[in-house]
Amino acid sequence: MNQASYKDRSLTPLEEFSTDWERMIDSLLGRTVGSVLRASGSDKFTPHLDVVETAKDFVVSVDLPGVKPEDVKVEMEDGKLSISGKREHTVEENTKNVHRVERTKGSFYRMVTLPRDIDTEKIDAKYDQGVLRISLPKSVEKQPRKIDIRKGS
């Protein structure tokens, strides 16, 4: 399976280290133990995202399970796409014994810096089955253009 990697250039070195550290803990101790060690009462939800470039646009797909579309804010400014919002999580009131809580909740913020000019008037966002898909068309004048070479007479 081919996987293209895209480095989210909006992460600081400390954030990158933190993400790598969390993955290492999950790998060494198991996801459940790692989640418990990190939980420590913080309300941190960091949605995963993919950025794919095509000839005409960039497509950003963000996993937002359990998040209502009206609780998400998407903005584009100076070549930076920001996605923010909040995921609520409640344990049912009549539940007496909670044995495990792994789903994270709370506010989130992700920012993606895009390397090309975007036609901001044509940005489209669609939310379906817990995935937010944002299509960001490249500006026409910035797209590569093939120039035909004519034969001399």
mmCIF file of C-alpha atoms in Angstrom:
data_model
loop_
_atom_site.group_PDB
_atom_site.id
_atom_site.type_symbol
_atom_site.label_atom_id
_atom_site.label_comp_id
_atom_site.label_asym_id
_atom_site.label_seq_id
_atom_site.Cartn_x
_atom_site.Cartn_y
_atom_site.Cartn_z
ATOM 1 C CA MET A 1 0.000 0.000 0.000
ATOM 2 C CA ASN A 2 1.419 3.371 -0.994
ATOM 3 C CA GLN A 3 1.222 6.107 1.561
ATOM 4 C CA ALA A 4 2.188 9.658 0.798
ATOM 5 C CA SER A 5 3.442 11.541 3.781
ATOM 6 C CA TYR A 6 2.606 15.172 4.329
ATOM 7 C CA LYS A 7 4.341 16.982 7.132
ATOM 8 C CA ASP A 8 1.976 19.400 8.848
ATOM 9 C CA ARG A 9 4.237 22.449 8.805
ATOM 10 C CA SER A 10 2.087 24.205 11.366
ATOM 11 C CA LEU A 11 3.352 22.001 14.212
ATOM 12 C CA THR A 12 6.129 23.384 16.355
ATOM 13 C CA PRO A 13 9.107 21.132 17.114
ATOM 14 C CA LEU A 14 7.725 20.631 20.629
ATOM 15 C CA GLU A 15 4.316 19.571 19.260
ATOM 16 C CA GLU A 16 6.010 17.168 16.833
ATOM 17 C CA PHE A 17 8.014 15.682 19.708
ATOM 18 C CA SER A 18 4.861 15.342 21.813
ATOM 19 C CA THR A 19 3.022 13.540 19.009
ATOM 20 C CA ASP A 20 5.978 11.217 18.383
ATOM 21 C CA TRP A 21 6.276 10.575 22.126
ATOM 22 C CA GLU A 22 2.584 9.649 22.409
ATOM 23 C CA ARG A 23 2.910 7.213 19.503
ATOM 24 C CA MET A 24 5.966 5.629 21.114
ATOM 25 C CA ILE A 25 4.142 5.201 24.450
ATOM 26 C CA ASP A 26 1.187 3.610 22.635
ATOM 27 C CA SER A 27 3.544 1.308 20.755
ATOM 28 C CA LEU A 28 5.551 0.232 23.808
ATOM 29 C CA LEU A 29 2.842 0.013 26.444
ATOM 30 C CA GLY A 30 -0.240 -0.587 24.368
ATOM 31 C CA ARG A 31 -2.834 1.935 23.365
ATOM 32 C CA THR A 32 -4.943 1.549 26.521
ATOM 33 C CA VAL A 33 -2.044 2.051 28.950
ATOM 34 C CA GLY A 34 -0.673 4.949 26.909
ATOM 35 C CA SER A 35 -4.088 6.607 26.836
ATOM 36 C CA VAL A 36 -4.463 6.275 30.603
ATOM 37 C CA LEU A 37 -1.000 7.735 31.214
ATOM 38 C CA ARG A 38 -1.750 10.714 28.974
ATOM 39 C CA ALA A 39 -5.290 11.304 30.162
ATOM 40 C CA SER A 40 -4.469 12.743 33.576
ATOM 41 C CA GLY A 41 -7.573 14.898 33.477
ATOM 42 C CA SER A 42 -6.756 16.934 30.386
ATOM 43 C CA ASP A 43 -9.444 17.609 27.823
ATOM 44 C CA LYS A 44 -7.356 17.342 24.679
ATOM 45 C CA PHE A 45 -8.812 16.161 21.402
ATOM 46 C CA THR A 46 -6.544 16.312 18.364
ATOM 47 C CA PRO A 47 -8.316 15.191 15.204
ATOM 48 C CA HIS A 48 -6.235 13.400 12.583
ATOM 49 C CA LEU A 49 -6.106 14.896 9.126
ATOM 50 C CA ASP A 50 -4.800 14.164 5.637
ATOM 51 C CA VAL A 51 -3.742 16.692 3.013
ATOM 52 C CA VAL A 52 -3.757 15.541 -0.611
ATOM 53 C CA GLU A 53 -2.727 17.657 -3.597
ATOM 54 C CA THR A 54 -4.164 17.145 -7.059
ATOM 55 C CA ALA A 55 -3.450 19.103 -10.232
ATOM 56 C CA LYS A 56 -6.285 21.518 -9.484
ATOM 57 C CA ASP A 57 -6.735 21.605 -5.711
ATOM 58 C CA PHE A 58 -5.787 20.537 -2.225
ATOM 59 C CA VAL A 59 -8.150 18.294 -0.292
ATOM 60 C CA VAL A 60 -8.002 18.264 3.503
ATOM 61 C CA SER A 61 -9.866 15.416 5.212
ATOM 62 C CA VAL A 62 -10.327 15.649 8.978
ATOM 63 C CA ASP A 63 -11.630 12.860 11.211
ATOM 64 C CA LEU A 64 -14.235 14.424 13.515
ATOM 65 C CA PRO A 65 -16.300 11.549 14.923
ATOM 66 C CA GLY A 66 -18.892 12.707 17.411
ATOM 67 C CA VAL A 67 -18.515 16.363 16.434
ATOM 68 C CA LYS A 68 -21.538 18.232 15.132
ATOM 69 C CA PRO A 69 -20.869 20.275 11.964
ATOM 70 C CA GLU A 70 -22.254 23.378 13.679
ATOM 71 C CA ASP A 71 -19.544 23.004 16.362
ATOM 72 C CA VAL A 72 -16.736 23.320 13.786
ATOM 73 C CA LYS A 73 -15.221 26.545 12.445
ATOM 74 C CA VAL A 74 -13.134 26.581 9.248
ATOM 75 C CA GLU A 75 -11.171 29.673 8.193
ATOM 76 C CA MET A 76 -8.616 30.468 5.497
ATOM 77 C CA GLU A 77 -6.227 33.387 5.868
ATOM 78 C CA ASP A 78 -2.767 34.125 4.447
ATOM 79 C CA GLY A 79 -2.329 30.610 3.063
ATOM 80 C CA LYS A 80 -3.249 28.991 6.364
ATOM 81 C CA LEU A 81 -6.314 26.803 6.822
ATOM 82 C CA SER A 82 -7.511 26.633 10.421
ATOM 83 C CA ILE A 83 -10.034 24.146 11.749
ATOM 84 C CA SER A 84 -11.327 24.528 15.286
ATOM 85 C CA GLY A 85 -14.199 23.394 17.414
ATOM 86 C CA LYS A 86 -15.226 21.299 20.353
ATOM 87 C CA ARG A 87 -16.168 17.681 20.866
ATOM 88 C CA GLU A 88 -18.521 16.982 23.743
ATOM 89 C CA HIS A 89 -18.495 13.670 25.550
ATOM 90 C CA THR A 90 -20.841 12.757 28.318
ATOM 91 C CA VAL A 91 -21.181 9.591 30.318
ATOM 92 C CA GLU A 92 -24.826 8.685 30.780
ATOM 93 C CA GLU A 93 -26.103 9.938 34.121
ATOM 94 C CA ASN A 94 -27.569 6.607 35.184
ATOM 95 C CA THR A 95 -24.235 4.823 34.679
ATOM 96 C CA LYS A 96 -22.924 3.669 38.045
ATOM 97 C CA ASN A 97 -19.631 2.000 37.196
ATOM 98 C CA VAL A 98 -17.465 3.305 34.409
ATOM 99 C CA HIS A 99 -14.792 0.753 33.554
ATOM 100 C CA ARG A 100 -12.964 2.566 30.802
ATOM 101 C CA VAL A 101 -12.981 6.015 29.227
ATOM 102 C CA GLU A 102 -10.748 6.314 26.163
ATOM 103 C CA ARG A 103 -12.616 8.781 23.977
ATOM 104 C CA THR A 104 -11.166 12.238 24.287
ATOM 105 C CA LYS A 105 -13.188 15.407 24.383
ATOM 106 C CA GLY A 106 -12.656 19.107 24.483
ATOM 107 C CA SER A 107 -11.623 21.922 22.211
ATOM 108 C CA PHE A 108 -9.386 21.334 19.229
ATOM 109 C CA TYR A 109 -7.442 23.459 16.790
ATOM 110 C CA ARG A 110 -5.530 22.372 13.704
ATOM 111 C CA MET A 111 -3.780 24.601 11.204
ATOM 112 C CA VAL A 112 -2.385 23.624 7.822
ATOM 113 C CA THR A 113 -0.083 25.888 5.839
ATOM 114 C CA LEU A 114 -0.608 25.356 2.130
ATOM 115 C CA PRO A 115 2.300 25.950 -0.257
ATOM 116 C CA ARG A 116 0.304 27.559 -3.094
ATOM 117 C CA ASP A 117 -2.215 30.346 -3.562
ATOM 118 C CA ILE A 118 -5.795 29.206 -3.039
ATOM 119 C CA ASP A 119 -8.917 30.556 -4.718
ATOM 120 C CA THR A 120 -10.682 31.388 -1.441
ATOM 121 C CA GLU A 121 -13.984 32.150 -3.186
ATOM 122 C CA LYS A 122 -14.293 28.524 -4.315
ATOM 123 C CA ILE A 123 -13.388 26.676 -1.097
ATOM 124 C CA ASP A 124 -15.943 23.978 -0.356
ATOM 125 C CA ALA A 125 -16.461 22.026 2.882
ATOM 126 C CA LYS A 126 -18.603 18.936 3.318
ATOM 127 C CA TYR A 127 -19.213 16.879 6.472
ATOM 128 C CA ASP A 128 -20.250 13.245 6.035
ATOM 129 C CA GLN A 129 -20.150 10.301 8.463
ATOM 130 C CA GLY A 130 -17.723 11.967 10.868
ATOM 131 C CA VAL A 131 -15.282 13.201 8.223
ATOM 132 C CA LEU A 132 -14.915 16.853 7.239
ATOM 133 C CA ARG A 133 -13.668 17.174 3.654
ATOM 134 C CA ILE A 134 -12.413 20.588 2.553
ATOM 135 C CA SER A 135 -11.631 21.204 -1.115
ATOM 136 C CA LEU A 136 -9.321 24.170 -1.721
ATOM 137 C CA PRO A 137 -8.965 24.979 -5.445
ATOM 138 C CA LYS A 138 -5.637 26.399 -6.570
ATOM 139 C CA SER A 139 -5.712 29.872 -8.080
ATOM 140 C CA VAL A 140 -5.905 29.596 -11.857
ATOM 141 C CA GLU A 141 -2.973 31.930 -12.462
ATOM 142 C CA LYS A 142 -0.749 29.820 -10.198
ATOM 143 C CA GLN A 143 -1.432 26.481 -11.892
ATOM 144 C CA PRO A 144 1.263 25.151 -14.242
ATOM 145 C CA ARG A 145 0.434 25.809 -17.848
ATOM 146 C CA LYS A 146 1.696 23.777 -20.779
ATOM 147 C CA ILE A 147 2.967 25.915 -23.608
ATOM 148 C CA ASP A 148 2.826 24.382 -27.063
ATOM 149 C CA ILE A 149 5.854 24.883 -29.287
ATOM 150 C CA ARG A 150 5.021 25.633 -32.904
ATOM 151 C CA LYS A 151 7.212 24.585 -35.775
ATOM 152 C CA GLY A 152 8.913 27.341 -37.711
ATOM 153 C CA SER A 153 8.010 27.874 -41.368
#
